[in-house]
PDB file of C-alpha atoms in Angstrom:
ATOM      1  CA  UNK A1425      16.649 -55.408  37.527  1.00  0.00           C
ATOM      2  CA  UNK A1426      13.051 -54.481  36.820  1.00  0.00           C
ATOM      3  CA  UNK A1427      13.708 -50.924  38.046  1.00  0.00           C
ATOM      4  CA  UNK A1428      16.767 -50.640  35.799  1.00  0.00           C
ATOM      5  CA  UNK A1429      14.800 -51.863  32.770  1.00  0.00           C
ATOM      6  CA  UNK A1430      11.976 -49.369  33.529  1.00  0.00           C
ATOM      7  CA  UNK A1431      14.411 -46.468  33.726  1.00  0.00           C
ATOM      8  CA  UNK A1432      15.914 -47.535  30.392  1.00  0.00           C
ATOM      9  CA  UNK A1433      12.476 -47.657  28.789  1.00  0.00           C
ATOM     10  CA  UNK A1434      11.630 -44.197  30.168  1.00  0.00           C
ATOM     11  CA  UNK A1435      14.868 -42.761  28.785  1.00  0.00           C
ATOM     12  CA  UNK A1436      14.131 -44.316  25.402  1.00  0.00           C
ATOM     13  CA  UNK A1437      10.602 -42.860  25.448  1.00  0.00           C
ATOM     14  CA  UNK A1438      11.956 -39.388  26.273  1.00  0.00           C
ATOM     15  CA  UNK A1439      14.501 -39.698  23.484  1.00  0.00           C
ATOM     16  CA  UNK A1440      11.668 -40.556  21.094  1.00  0.00           C
ATOM     17  CA  UNK A1441       9.802 -37.421  22.126  1.00  0.00           C
ATOM     18  CA  UNK A1442       7.211 -39.003  24.419  1.00  0.00           C
ATOM     19  CA  UNK A1443       6.667 -37.581  27.923  1.00  0.00           C
ATOM     20  CA  UNK A1444       5.288 -40.134  30.380  1.00  0.00           C
ATOM     21  CA  UNK A1445       3.322 -39.815  33.580  1.00  0.00           C
ATOM     22  CA  UNK A1446       4.521 -42.251  36.260  1.00  0.00           C
ATOM     23  CA  UNK A1447       1.095 -43.864  36.665  1.00  0.00           C
ATOM     24  CA  UNK A1448      -0.911 -43.359  33.487  1.00  0.00           C
ATOM     25  CA  UNK A1449       1.550 -43.783  30.652  1.00  0.00           C
ATOM     26  CA  UNK A1450       2.005 -41.415  27.683  1.00  0.00           C
ATOM     27  CA  UNK A1451       0.313 -37.985  28.047  1.00  0.00           C
ATOM     28  CA  UNK A1452       1.672 -35.836  25.254  1.00  0.00           C
ATOM     29  CA  UNK A1453       4.420 -35.633  22.727  1.00  0.00           C
ATOM     30  CA  UNK A1454       7.165 -33.065  23.013  1.00  0.00           C
ATOM     31  CA  UNK A1455       7.231 -30.497  20.175  1.00  0.00           C
ATOM     32  CA  UNK A1456       9.400 -31.777  17.390  1.00  0.00           C
ATOM     33  CA  UNK A1457      12.019 -29.578  15.719  1.00  0.00           C
ATOM     34  CA  UNK A1458      10.606 -30.351  12.300  1.00  0.00           C
ATOM     35  CA  UNK A1459       7.278 -28.780  13.244  1.00  0.00           C
ATOM     36  CA  UNK A1460       9.050 -25.729  14.655  1.00  0.00           C
ATOM     37  CA  UNK A1461      11.020 -25.360  11.427  1.00  0.00           C
ATOM     38  CA  UNK A1462       7.805 -25.262   9.428  1.00  0.00           C
ATOM     39  CA  UNK A1463       6.617 -22.321  11.515  1.00  0.00           C
ATOM     40  CA  UNK A1464       9.979 -20.623  11.015  1.00  0.00           C
ATOM     41  CA  UNK A1465       9.800 -21.055   7.262  1.00  0.00           C
ATOM     42  CA  UNK A1466       6.276 -19.657   7.102  1.00  0.00           C
ATOM     43  CA  UNK A1467       7.429 -16.517   8.940  1.00  0.00           C
ATOM     44  CA  UNK A1468      10.073 -16.010   6.263  1.00  0.00           C
ATOM     45  CA  UNK A1469       7.657 -16.001   3.368  1.00  0.00           C
ATOM     46  CA  UNK A1470       7.725 -12.654   1.547  1.00  0.00           C
ATOM     47  CA  UNK A1471       4.880 -10.189   1.383  1.00  0.00           C
ATOM     48  CA  UNK A1472       4.127 -10.155  -2.330  1.00  0.00           C
ATOM     49  CA  UNK A1473       3.092  -7.006  -4.176  1.00  0.00           C
ATOM     50  CA  UNK A1474       2.430  -6.590  -7.892  1.00  0.00           C
ATOM     51  CA  UNK A1475       5.887  -5.298  -8.808  1.00  0.00           C
ATOM     52  CA  UNK A1476       8.082  -6.363  -5.889  1.00  0.00           C
ATOM     53  CA  UNK A1477       8.179  -8.564  -2.813  1.00  0.00           C
ATOM     54  CA  UNK A1478       9.182  -7.846   0.780  1.00  0.00           C
ATOM     55  CA  UNK A1479      10.903 -10.030   3.342  1.00  0.00           C
ATOM     56  CA  UNK A1480      10.180  -8.688   6.817  1.00  0.00           C
ATOM     57  CA  UNK A1481      10.849 -11.505   9.280  1.00  0.00           C
ATOM     58  CA  UNK A1482      13.882  -9.706  10.770  1.00  0.00           C
ATOM     59  CA  UNK A1483      12.159  -6.343  11.118  1.00  0.00           C
ATOM     60  CA  UNK A1484      10.673  -4.918  14.291  1.00  0.00           C
ATOM     61  CA  UNK A1485       7.609  -3.910  12.253  1.00  0.00           C
ATOM     62  CA  UNK A1486       5.979  -6.219   9.753  1.00  0.00           C
ATOM     63  CA  UNK A1487       4.269  -5.015   6.612  1.00  0.00           C
ATOM     64  CA  UNK A1488       0.705  -4.064   7.519  1.00  0.00           C
ATOM     65  CA  UNK A1489      -2.370  -2.157   6.484  1.00  0.00           C
ATOM     66  CA  UNK A1490      -0.995   1.190   7.706  1.00  0.00           C
ATOM     67  CA  UNK A1491       1.818   1.259   5.147  1.00  0.00           C
ATOM     68  CA  UNK A1492      -0.428   0.011   2.324  1.00  0.00           C
ATOM     69  CA  UNK A1493      -2.927   2.764   3.098  1.00  0.00           C
ATOM     70  CA  UNK A1494      -0.267   5.455   3.330  1.00  0.00           C
ATOM     71  CA  UNK A1495       1.381   4.510   0.033  1.00  0.00           C
ATOM     72  CA  UNK A1496      -1.933   4.365  -1.822  1.00  0.00           C
ATOM     73  CA  UNK A1497      -3.233   7.607  -0.317  1.00  0.00           C
ATOM     74  CA  UNK A1498       0.051   9.394  -1.074  1.00  0.00           C
ATOM     75  CA  UNK A1499      -0.411   8.614  -4.755  1.00  0.00           C
ATOM     76  CA  UNK A1500      -4.018   9.856  -4.695  1.00  0.00           C
ATOM     77  CA  UNK A1501      -3.138  13.165  -2.994  1.00  0.00           C
ATOM     78  CA  UNK A1502      -0.204  13.942  -5.286  1.00  0.00           C
ATOM     79  CA  UNK A1503      -2.412  13.332  -8.309  1.00  0.00           C
ATOM     80  CA  UNK A1504      -5.041  15.709  -6.926  1.00  0.00           C
ATOM     81  CA  UNK A1505      -2.313  18.335  -6.441  1.00  0.00           C
ATOM     82  CA  UNK A1506      -1.061  17.796 -10.028  1.00  0.00           C
ATOM     83  CA  UNK A1507       2.409  17.049  -8.664  1.00  0.00           C
ATOM     84  CA  UNK A1508       2.975  13.471  -9.872  1.00  0.00           C
ATOM     85  CA  UNK A1509       5.144  14.508 -12.808  1.00  0.00           C
ATOM     86  CA  UNK A1510       7.326  16.746 -10.609  1.00  0.00           C
ATOM     87  CA  UNK A1511       8.400  14.055  -8.133  1.00  0.00           C
ATOM     88  CA  UNK A1512      12.153  13.565  -8.533  1.00  0.00           C
ATOM     89  CA  UNK A1513      13.437  12.854  -5.020  1.00  0.00           C
ATOM     90  CA  UNK A1514      11.732  10.961  -2.172  1.00  0.00           C
ATOM     91  CA  UNK A1515      12.816  10.146   1.388  1.00  0.00           C
ATOM     92  CA  UNK A1516      11.336   7.374   3.560  1.00  0.00           C
ATOM     93  CA  UNK A1517      12.000   7.995   7.268  1.00  0.00           C
ATOM     94  CA  UNK A1518      12.233   4.833   9.374  1.00  0.00           C
ATOM     95  CA  UNK A1519      11.835   2.563   6.372  1.00  0.00           C
ATOM     96  CA  UNK A1520      11.677  -0.708   8.340  1.00  0.00           C
ATOM     97  CA  UNK A1521      11.391  -3.450   5.738  1.00  0.00           C
ATOM     98  CA  UNK A1522      11.460  -0.842   2.964  1.00  0.00           C
ATOM     99  CA  UNK A1523       7.808  -1.182   1.969  1.00  0.00           C
ATOM    100  CA  UNK A1524       7.025   2.549   1.571  1.00  0.00           C
ATOM    101  CA  UNK A1525      10.282   3.192  -0.277  1.00  0.00           C
ATOM    102  CA  UNK A1526       9.499   0.399  -2.739  1.00  0.00           C
ATOM    103  CA  UNK A1527       5.931   1.605  -3.181  1.00  0.00           C
ATOM    104  CA  UNK A1528       7.324   5.061  -3.960  1.00  0.00           C
ATOM    105  CA  UNK A1529       9.772   3.610  -6.480  1.00  0.00           C
ATOM    106  CA  UNK A1530       6.905   1.819  -8.230  1.00  0.00           C
ATOM    107  CA  UNK A1531       4.718   4.926  -8.336  1.00  0.00           C
ATOM    108  CA  UNK A1532       7.381   7.348  -9.582  1.00  0.00           C
ATOM    109  CA  UNK A1533       9.757   5.694 -12.098  1.00  0.00           C
ATOM    110  CA  UNK A1534      11.809   8.867 -12.566  1.00  0.00           C
ATOM    111  CA  UNK A1535      12.403   9.461  -8.854  1.00  0.00           C
ATOM    112  CA  UNK A1536      15.453   8.763  -6.719  1.00  0.00           C
ATOM    113  CA  UNK A1537      14.434   7.019  -3.482  1.00  0.00           C
ATOM    114  CA  UNK A1538      16.420   7.426  -0.255  1.00  0.00           C
ATOM    115  CA  UNK A1539      15.594   5.674   3.007  1.00  0.00           C
ATOM    116  CA  UNK A1540      16.918   5.879   6.564  1.00  0.00           C
ATOM    117  CA  UNK A1541      16.696   3.161   9.206  1.00  0.00           C
ATOM    118  CA  UNK A1542      18.571   3.012  12.545  1.00  0.00           C
ATOM    119  CA  UNK A1543      17.799  -0.606  13.475  1.00  0.00           C
ATOM    120  CA  UNK A1544      20.533  -2.914  12.127  1.00  0.00           C
ATOM    121  CA  UNK A1545      18.353  -5.945  11.354  1.00  0.00           C
ATOM    122  CA  UNK A1546      15.713  -3.834   9.633  1.00  0.00           C
ATOM    123  CA  UNK A1547      18.371  -1.896   7.712  1.00  0.00           C
ATOM    124  CA  UNK A1548      19.976  -5.088   6.407  1.00  0.00           C
ATOM    125  CA  UNK A1549      16.665  -6.622   5.380  1.00  0.00           C
ATOM    126  CA  UNK A1550      15.455  -3.438   3.673  1.00  0.00           C
ATOM    127  CA  UNK A1551      18.761  -3.221   1.814  1.00  0.00           C
ATOM    128  CA  UNK A1552      18.315  -6.805   0.602  1.00  0.00           C
ATOM    129  CA  UNK A1553      14.734  -6.046  -0.444  1.00  0.00           C
ATOM    130  CA  UNK A1554      15.931  -3.034  -2.434  1.00  0.00           C
ATOM    131  CA  UNK A1555      18.693  -5.008  -4.150  1.00  0.00           C
ATOM    132  CA  UNK A1556      16.241  -7.764  -5.097  1.00  0.00           C
ATOM    133  CA  UNK A1557      13.812  -5.308  -6.716  1.00  0.00           C
ATOM    134  CA  UNK A1558      13.833  -3.993 -10.261  1.00  0.00           C
ATOM    135  CA  UNK A1559      14.131  -0.488  -8.788  1.00  0.00           C
ATOM    136  CA  UNK A1560      17.522  -1.144  -7.177  1.00  0.00           C
ATOM    137  CA  UNK A1561      19.463   1.356  -9.315  1.00  0.00           C
ATOM    138  CA  UNK A1562      17.323   4.238  -7.975  1.00  0.00           C
ATOM    139  CA  UNK A1563      17.315   3.290  -4.302  1.00  0.00           C
ATOM    140  CA  UNK A1564      19.681   3.987  -1.407  1.00  0.00           C
ATOM    141  CA  UNK A1565      19.423   3.212   2.280  1.00  0.00           C
ATOM    142  CA  UNK A1566      21.358   4.764   5.157  1.00  0.00           C
ATOM    143  CA  UNK A1567      21.785   3.198   8.577  1.00  0.00           C
ATOM    144  CA  UNK A1568      21.235   6.219  10.751  1.00  0.00           C
ATOM    145  CA  UNK A1569      18.689   8.056  12.847  1.00  0.00           C
ATOM    146  CA  UNK A1570      16.861  10.779  10.966  1.00  0.00           C
ATOM    147  CA  UNK A1571      18.201  13.257  13.537  1.00  0.00           C
ATOM    148  CA  UNK A1572      21.736  12.486  12.285  1.00  0.00           C
ATOM    149  CA  UNK A1573      20.921  12.260   8.590  1.00  0.00           C
ATOM    150  CA  UNK A1574      22.821  14.828   6.543  1.00  0.00           C
ATOM    151  CA  UNK A1575      21.910  16.287   3.161  1.00  0.00           C
ATOM    152  CA  UNK A1576      23.899  18.677   1.027  1.00  0.00           C
ATOM    153  CA  UNK A1577      23.127  22.347   1.498  1.00  0.00           C
ATOM    154  CA  UNK A1578      20.410  23.427  -0.906  1.00  0.00           C
ATOM    155  CA  UNK A1579      19.213  19.854  -1.470  1.00  0.00           C
ATOM    156  CA  UNK A1580      15.537  19.170  -0.801  1.00  0.00           C
ATOM    157  CA  UNK A1581      13.062  16.336  -1.188  1.00  0.00           C
ATOM    158  CA  UNK A1582       9.848  16.620  -3.202  1.00  0.00           C
ATOM    159  CA  UNK A1583       8.209  14.015  -0.973  1.00  0.00           C
ATOM    160  CA  UNK A1584       8.999  12.790   2.521  1.00  0.00           C
ATOM    161  CA  UNK A1585       7.006   9.833   3.842  1.00  0.00           C
ATOM    162  CA  UNK A1586       6.997   8.075   7.194  1.00  0.00           C
ATOM    163  CA  UNK A1587       5.110   5.412   9.092  1.00  0.00           C
ATOM    164  CA  UNK A1588       6.731   6.617  12.320  1.00  0.00           C
ATOM    165  CA  UNK A1589       8.467   4.059  14.547  1.00  0.00           C
ATOM    166  CA  UNK A1590       6.751   5.098  17.752  1.00  0.00           C
ATOM    167  CA  UNK A1591       3.366   4.937  19.409  1.00  0.00           C
ATOM    168  CA  UNK A1592       3.050   8.079  21.546  1.00  0.00           C
ATOM    169  CA  UNK A1593       1.516   6.083  24.400  1.00  0.00           C
ATOM    170  CA  UNK A1594      -1.981   5.664  22.962  1.00  0.00           C
ATOM    171  CA  UNK A1595      -2.358   2.272  24.663  1.00  0.00           C
ATOM    172  CA  UNK A1596      -2.132   1.611  28.377  1.00  0.00           C
ATOM    173  CA  UNK A1597      -0.100  -1.596  28.280  1.00  0.00           C
ATOM    174  CA  UNK A1598       2.967  -2.242  26.151  1.00  0.00           C
ATOM    175  CA  UNK A1599       5.068  -5.375  26.232  1.00  0.00           C
ATOM    176  CA  UNK A1600       8.815  -4.961  26.490  1.00  0.00           C
ATOM    177  CA  UNK A1601      10.156  -6.068  23.109  1.00  0.00           C
ATOM    178  CA  UNK A1602      11.972  -4.758  20.044  1.00  0.00           C
ATOM    179  CA  UNK A1603       8.593  -3.788  18.626  1.00  0.00           C
ATOM    180  CA  UNK A1604       7.692  -1.810  21.747  1.00  0.00           C
ATOM    181  CA  UNK A1605      11.072  -0.109  21.855  1.00  0.00           C
ATOM    182  CA  UNK A1606      10.802   0.861  18.221  1.00  0.00           C
ATOM    183  CA  UNK A1607       7.368   2.357  18.784  1.00  0.00           C
ATOM    184  CA  UNK A1608       8.163   4.237  21.990  1.00  0.00           C
ATOM    185  CA  UNK A1609       8.475   7.972  21.445  1.00  0.00           C
ATOM    186  CA  UNK A1610      11.222   8.647  23.961  1.00  0.00           C
ATOM    187  CA  UNK A1611      13.395   5.692  22.918  1.00  0.00           C
ATOM    188  CA  UNK A1612      12.654   5.844  19.196  1.00  0.00           C
ATOM    189  CA  UNK A1613      11.820   9.009  17.278  1.00  0.00           C
ATOM    190  CA  UNK A1614      10.304  11.937  19.188  1.00  0.00           C
ATOM    191  CA  UNK A1615       7.550  13.746  17.297  1.00  0.00           C
ATOM    192  CA  UNK A1616       9.325  17.092  17.544  1.00  0.00           C
ATOM    193  CA  UNK A1617      12.489  15.664  15.957  1.00  0.00           C
ATOM    194  CA  UNK A1618      10.493  14.147  13.113  1.00  0.00           C
ATOM    195  CA  UNK A1619       8.643  17.377  12.299  1.00  0.00           C
ATOM    196  CA  UNK A1620      11.769  19.537  12.597  1.00  0.00           C
ATOM    197  CA  UNK A1621      13.748  17.361  10.211  1.00  0.00           C
ATOM    198  CA  UNK A1622      10.903  17.014   7.705  1.00  0.00           C
ATOM    199  CA  UNK A1623      10.462  20.781   7.537  1.00  0.00           C
ATOM    200  CA  UNK A1624      14.194  21.287   6.915  1.00  0.00           C
ATOM    201  CA  UNK A1625      14.584  18.809   4.066  1.00  0.00           C
ATOM    202  CA  UNK A1626      11.211  19.314   2.357  1.00  0.00           C
ATOM    203  CA  UNK A1627      11.246  21.492  -0.758  1.00  0.00           C
ATOM    204  CA  UNK A1628      10.072  24.909   0.488  1.00  0.00           C
ATOM    205  CA  UNK A1629       8.244  26.300  -2.569  1.00  0.00           C
ATOM    206  CA  UNK A1630       7.518  26.350  -6.330  1.00  0.00           C
ATOM    207  CA  UNK A1631       5.667  24.214  -5.338  1.00  0.00           C
ATOM    208  CA  UNK A1632       6.082  23.020  -1.774  1.00  0.00           C
ATOM    209  CA  UNK A1633       7.152  19.471  -1.142  1.00  0.00           C
ATOM    210  CA  UNK A1634       4.711  17.216   0.706  1.00  0.00           C
ATOM    211  CA  UNK A1635       5.282  15.284   3.931  1.00  0.00           C
ATOM    212  CA  UNK A1636       3.068  12.195   4.304  1.00  0.00           C
ATOM    213  CA  UNK A1637       2.693  10.569   7.693  1.00  0.00           C
ATOM    214  CA  UNK A1638       0.323   8.296   9.617  1.00  0.00           C
ATOM    215  CA  UNK A1639      -0.523   8.428  13.331  1.00  0.00           C
ATOM    216  CA  UNK A1640      -3.042   7.028  15.800  1.00  0.00           C
ATOM    217  CA  UNK A1641      -6.112   9.264  15.530  1.00  0.00           C
ATOM    218  CA  UNK A1642      -6.061   9.962  19.263  1.00  0.00           C
ATOM    219  CA  UNK A1643      -2.934  12.108  18.832  1.00  0.00           C
ATOM    220  CA  UNK A1644      -3.794  13.819  15.533  1.00  0.00           C
ATOM    221  CA  UNK A1645      -4.274  17.258  17.106  1.00  0.00           C
ATOM    222  CA  UNK A1646      -0.897  17.033  18.821  1.00  0.00           C
ATOM    223  CA  UNK A1647       0.715  16.089  15.511  1.00  0.00           C
ATOM    224  CA  UNK A1648      -0.846  19.031  13.663  1.00  0.00           C
ATOM    225  CA  UNK A1649       0.218  21.483  16.364  1.00  0.00           C
ATOM    226  CA  UNK A1650       3.787  20.184  16.300  1.00  0.00           C
ATOM    227  CA  UNK A1651       3.923  20.526  12.508  1.00  0.00           C
ATOM    228  CA  UNK A1652       2.640  24.097  12.778  1.00  0.00           C
ATOM    229  CA  UNK A1653       5.428  24.862  15.253  1.00  0.00           C
ATOM    230  CA  UNK A1654       7.906  23.896  12.539  1.00  0.00           C
ATOM    231  CA  UNK A1655       6.245  25.869   9.763  1.00  0.00           C
ATOM    232  CA  UNK A1656       4.052  23.184   8.176  1.00  0.00           C
ATOM    233  CA  UNK A1657       0.275  22.962   7.808  1.00  0.00           C
ATOM    234  CA  UNK A1658      -1.993  20.043   6.980  1.00  0.00           C
ATOM    235  CA  UNK A1659      -3.084  20.175   3.345  1.00  0.00           C
ATOM    236  CA  UNK A1660      -5.171  16.981   3.253  1.00  0.00           C
ATOM    237  CA  UNK A1661      -6.102  14.239   5.700  1.00  0.00           C
ATOM    238  CA  UNK A1662      -8.048  11.024   5.911  1.00  0.00           C
ATOM    239  CA  UNK A1663      -9.257   9.137   8.982  1.00  0.00           C
ATOM    240  CA  UNK A1664      -9.512   5.374   8.743  1.00  0.00           C
ATOM    241  CA  UNK A1665     -11.433   2.876  10.823  1.00  0.00           C
ATOM    242  CA  UNK A1666     -11.455  -0.911  10.750  1.00  0.00           C
ATOM    243  CA  UNK A1667     -15.255  -1.285  10.494  1.00  0.00           C
ATOM    244  CA  UNK A1668     -18.107   0.867   9.232  1.00  0.00           C
ATOM    245  CA  UNK A1669     -19.427   1.519  12.729  1.00  0.00           C
ATOM    246  CA  UNK A1670     -16.003   1.731  14.397  1.00  0.00           C
ATOM    247  CA  UNK A1671     -14.072   4.703  15.694  1.00  0.00           C
ATOM    248  CA  UNK A1672     -11.265   6.287  13.710  1.00  0.00           C
ATOM    249  CA  UNK A1673      -8.035   4.458  14.513  1.00  0.00           C
ATOM    250  CA  UNK A1674      -5.516   6.080  12.161  1.00  0.00           C
ATOM    251  CA  UNK A1675      -5.168   9.535  10.643  1.00  0.00           C
ATOM    252  CA  UNK A1676      -3.130  10.005   7.475  1.00  0.00           C
ATOM    253  CA  UNK A1677      -1.836  13.550   6.943  1.00  0.00           C
ATOM    254  CA  UNK A1678      -0.214  15.446   4.086  1.00  0.00           C
ATOM    255  CA  UNK A1679       1.768  18.477   5.290  1.00  0.00           C
ATOM    256  CA  UNK A1680       3.164  21.351   3.220  1.00  0.00           C
ATOM    257  CA  UNK A1681       5.149  24.454   4.109  1.00  0.00           C
ATOM    258  CA  UNK A1682       2.849  27.083   5.540  1.00  0.00           C
ATOM    259  CA  UNK A1683       4.291  29.871   3.360  1.00  0.00           C
ATOM    260  CA  UNK A1684       3.887  27.880   0.130  1.00  0.00           C
ATOM    261  CA  UNK A1685       1.195  28.779  -2.382  1.00  0.00           C
ATOM    262  CA  UNK A1686      -0.999  25.855  -3.420  1.00  0.00           C
ATOM    263  CA  UNK A1687      -3.004  25.314  -6.566  1.00  0.00           C
ATOM    264  CA  UNK A1688      -6.098  24.245  -4.628  1.00  0.00           C
ATOM    265  CA  UNK A1689      -8.271  26.515  -2.530  1.00  0.00           C
ATOM    266  CA  UNK A1690     -10.291  25.293   0.426  1.00  0.00           C
ATOM    267  CA  UNK A1691     -13.428  27.000   1.650  1.00  0.00           C
ATOM    268  CA  UNK A1692     -13.584  27.557   5.392  1.00  0.00           C
ATOM    269  CA  UNK A1693     -16.733  25.413   5.621  1.00  0.00           C
ATOM    270  CA  UNK A1694     -14.819  22.459   4.149  1.00  0.00           C
ATOM    271  CA  UNK A1695     -12.068  22.519   6.761  1.00  0.00           C
ATOM    272  CA  UNK A1696     -11.991  19.964   9.558  1.00  0.00           C
ATOM    273  CA  UNK A1697     -12.266  21.719  12.927  1.00  0.00           C
ATOM    274  CA  UNK A1698      -9.277  19.869  14.411  1.00  0.00           C
ATOM    275  CA  UNK A1699      -6.997  19.429  11.417  1.00  0.00           C
ATOM    276  CA  UNK A1700      -7.897  22.693   9.603  1.00  0.00           C
ATOM    277  CA  UNK A1701      -7.901  21.035   6.171  1.00  0.00           C
ATOM    278  CA  UNK A1702     -10.117  18.833   4.041  1.00  0.00           C
ATOM    279  CA  UNK A1703     -10.433  15.492   5.833  1.00  0.00           C
ATOM    280  CA  UNK A1704     -12.050  12.389   4.359  1.00  0.00           C
ATOM    281  CA  UNK A1705     -12.944   9.127   6.065  1.00  0.00           C
ATOM    282  CA  UNK A1706     -12.440   5.530   5.023  1.00  0.00           C
ATOM    283  CA  UNK A1707     -13.636   2.220   6.413  1.00  0.00           C
ATOM    284  CA  UNK A1708     -11.285  -0.691   5.735  1.00  0.00           C
ATOM    285  CA  UNK A1709     -14.037  -3.294   5.929  1.00  0.00           C
ATOM    286  CA  UNK A1710     -17.738  -3.303   5.172  1.00  0.00           C
ATOM    287  CA  UNK A1711     -20.461  -4.493   7.548  1.00  0.00           C
ATOM    288  CA  UNK A1712     -20.198  -8.055   6.186  1.00  0.00           C
ATOM    289  CA  UNK A1713     -16.460  -8.166   6.935  1.00  0.00           C
ATOM    290  CA  UNK A1714     -15.261  -7.873   3.338  1.00  0.00           C
ATOM    291  CA  UNK A1715     -12.788  -5.193   2.298  1.00  0.00           C
ATOM    292  CA  UNK A1716     -14.501  -1.943   1.329  1.00  0.00           C
ATOM    293  CA  UNK A1717     -14.401  -0.679  -2.246  1.00  0.00           C
ATOM    294  CA  UNK A1718     -12.617   2.471  -1.063  1.00  0.00           C
ATOM    295  CA  UNK A1719      -9.836   0.446   0.539  1.00  0.00           C
ATOM    296  CA  UNK A1720      -9.492  -1.847  -2.477  1.00  0.00           C
ATOM    297  CA  UNK A1721      -9.372   1.099  -4.897  1.00  0.00           C
ATOM    298  CA  UNK A1722      -6.779   2.917  -2.804  1.00  0.00           C
ATOM    299  CA  UNK A1723      -4.413  -0.072  -2.577  1.00  0.00           C
ATOM    300  CA  UNK A1724      -5.086  -1.984  -5.811  1.00  0.00           C
ATOM    301  CA  UNK A1725      -1.816  -0.856  -7.441  1.00  0.00           C
ATOM    302  CA  UNK A1726       0.125  -2.780  -4.824  1.00  0.00           C
ATOM    303  CA  UNK A1727      -1.698  -5.860  -3.558  1.00  0.00           C
ATOM    304  CA  UNK A1728      -0.944  -8.841  -5.795  1.00  0.00           C
ATOM    305  CA  UNK A1729      -4.235 -10.426  -4.764  1.00  0.00           C
ATOM    306  CA  UNK A1730      -7.593  -8.942  -5.726  1.00  0.00           C
ATOM    307  CA  UNK A1731      -9.127  -8.083  -2.363  1.00  0.00           C
ATOM    308  CA  UNK A1732     -12.570  -7.131  -3.650  1.00  0.00           C
ATOM    309  CA  UNK A1733     -15.211  -9.271  -1.971  1.00  0.00           C
ATOM    310  CA  UNK A1734     -12.713 -11.019   0.316  1.00  0.00           C
ATOM    311  CA  UNK A1735     -12.486 -11.037   4.116  1.00  0.00           C
TER     312      UNK A1735
END
């Protein structure tokens, strides 16, 4: 009878979420569902910007610094080229959660924003993010690969932007996951396909449209050479690093059609030896770990929180 009673007590303990060691009594509690739900809810909190918010829990790629940098730098470059008032049609390739498309809609209130996304979960969440924004009437999303995306003959985009969904093998170890698959060049979006399509749909002249893209700095030369193969040259670039004394980790590039005439002239001494254009540098954080003034200034139109002086 004592053995039966002990087994009953053990079953009751397990039901109550207590795991027991045969000799020493309770050791640890099993994770409770309520605790797990709290973690789930926190992952569903939106990324809040000044004029819109983004849900990204279903997306292979979460909103990160790369997209915030690219959107802010895009605005800066277009202003320097005196093109801001001429932006009427923008395409975001591989929109993910829709962050770059929404940033574009905020920056250019007269522009029509199109976005393409092949991943079903990301497509659905980006669509919901668009619908929930005040820019919804100017935004469209298409569930397709950019290779299969069709535009009417004679239709061009003033701006094409992409935080490409692939990694080009710049790290030695990659875990097998949706994120890895999305960032793998052969399974996602090959560089040659991206450059070919961008060159075809970018406004060719009077003035040229601009293609904005971000890549790991270790492959920047390969990216520039591929763009040149498809008739585009780098007009401006910026290399970013996480810390003041760190190596460049990302290169942001603005491409234009090679045959297009530009309003700005660049002296040969000002050209970067690898990228063959003016190239700036930016550190995301200062030596004390706080966000740099350059980073804050570049992204201040989007972040709801004032990042100046914060870590």
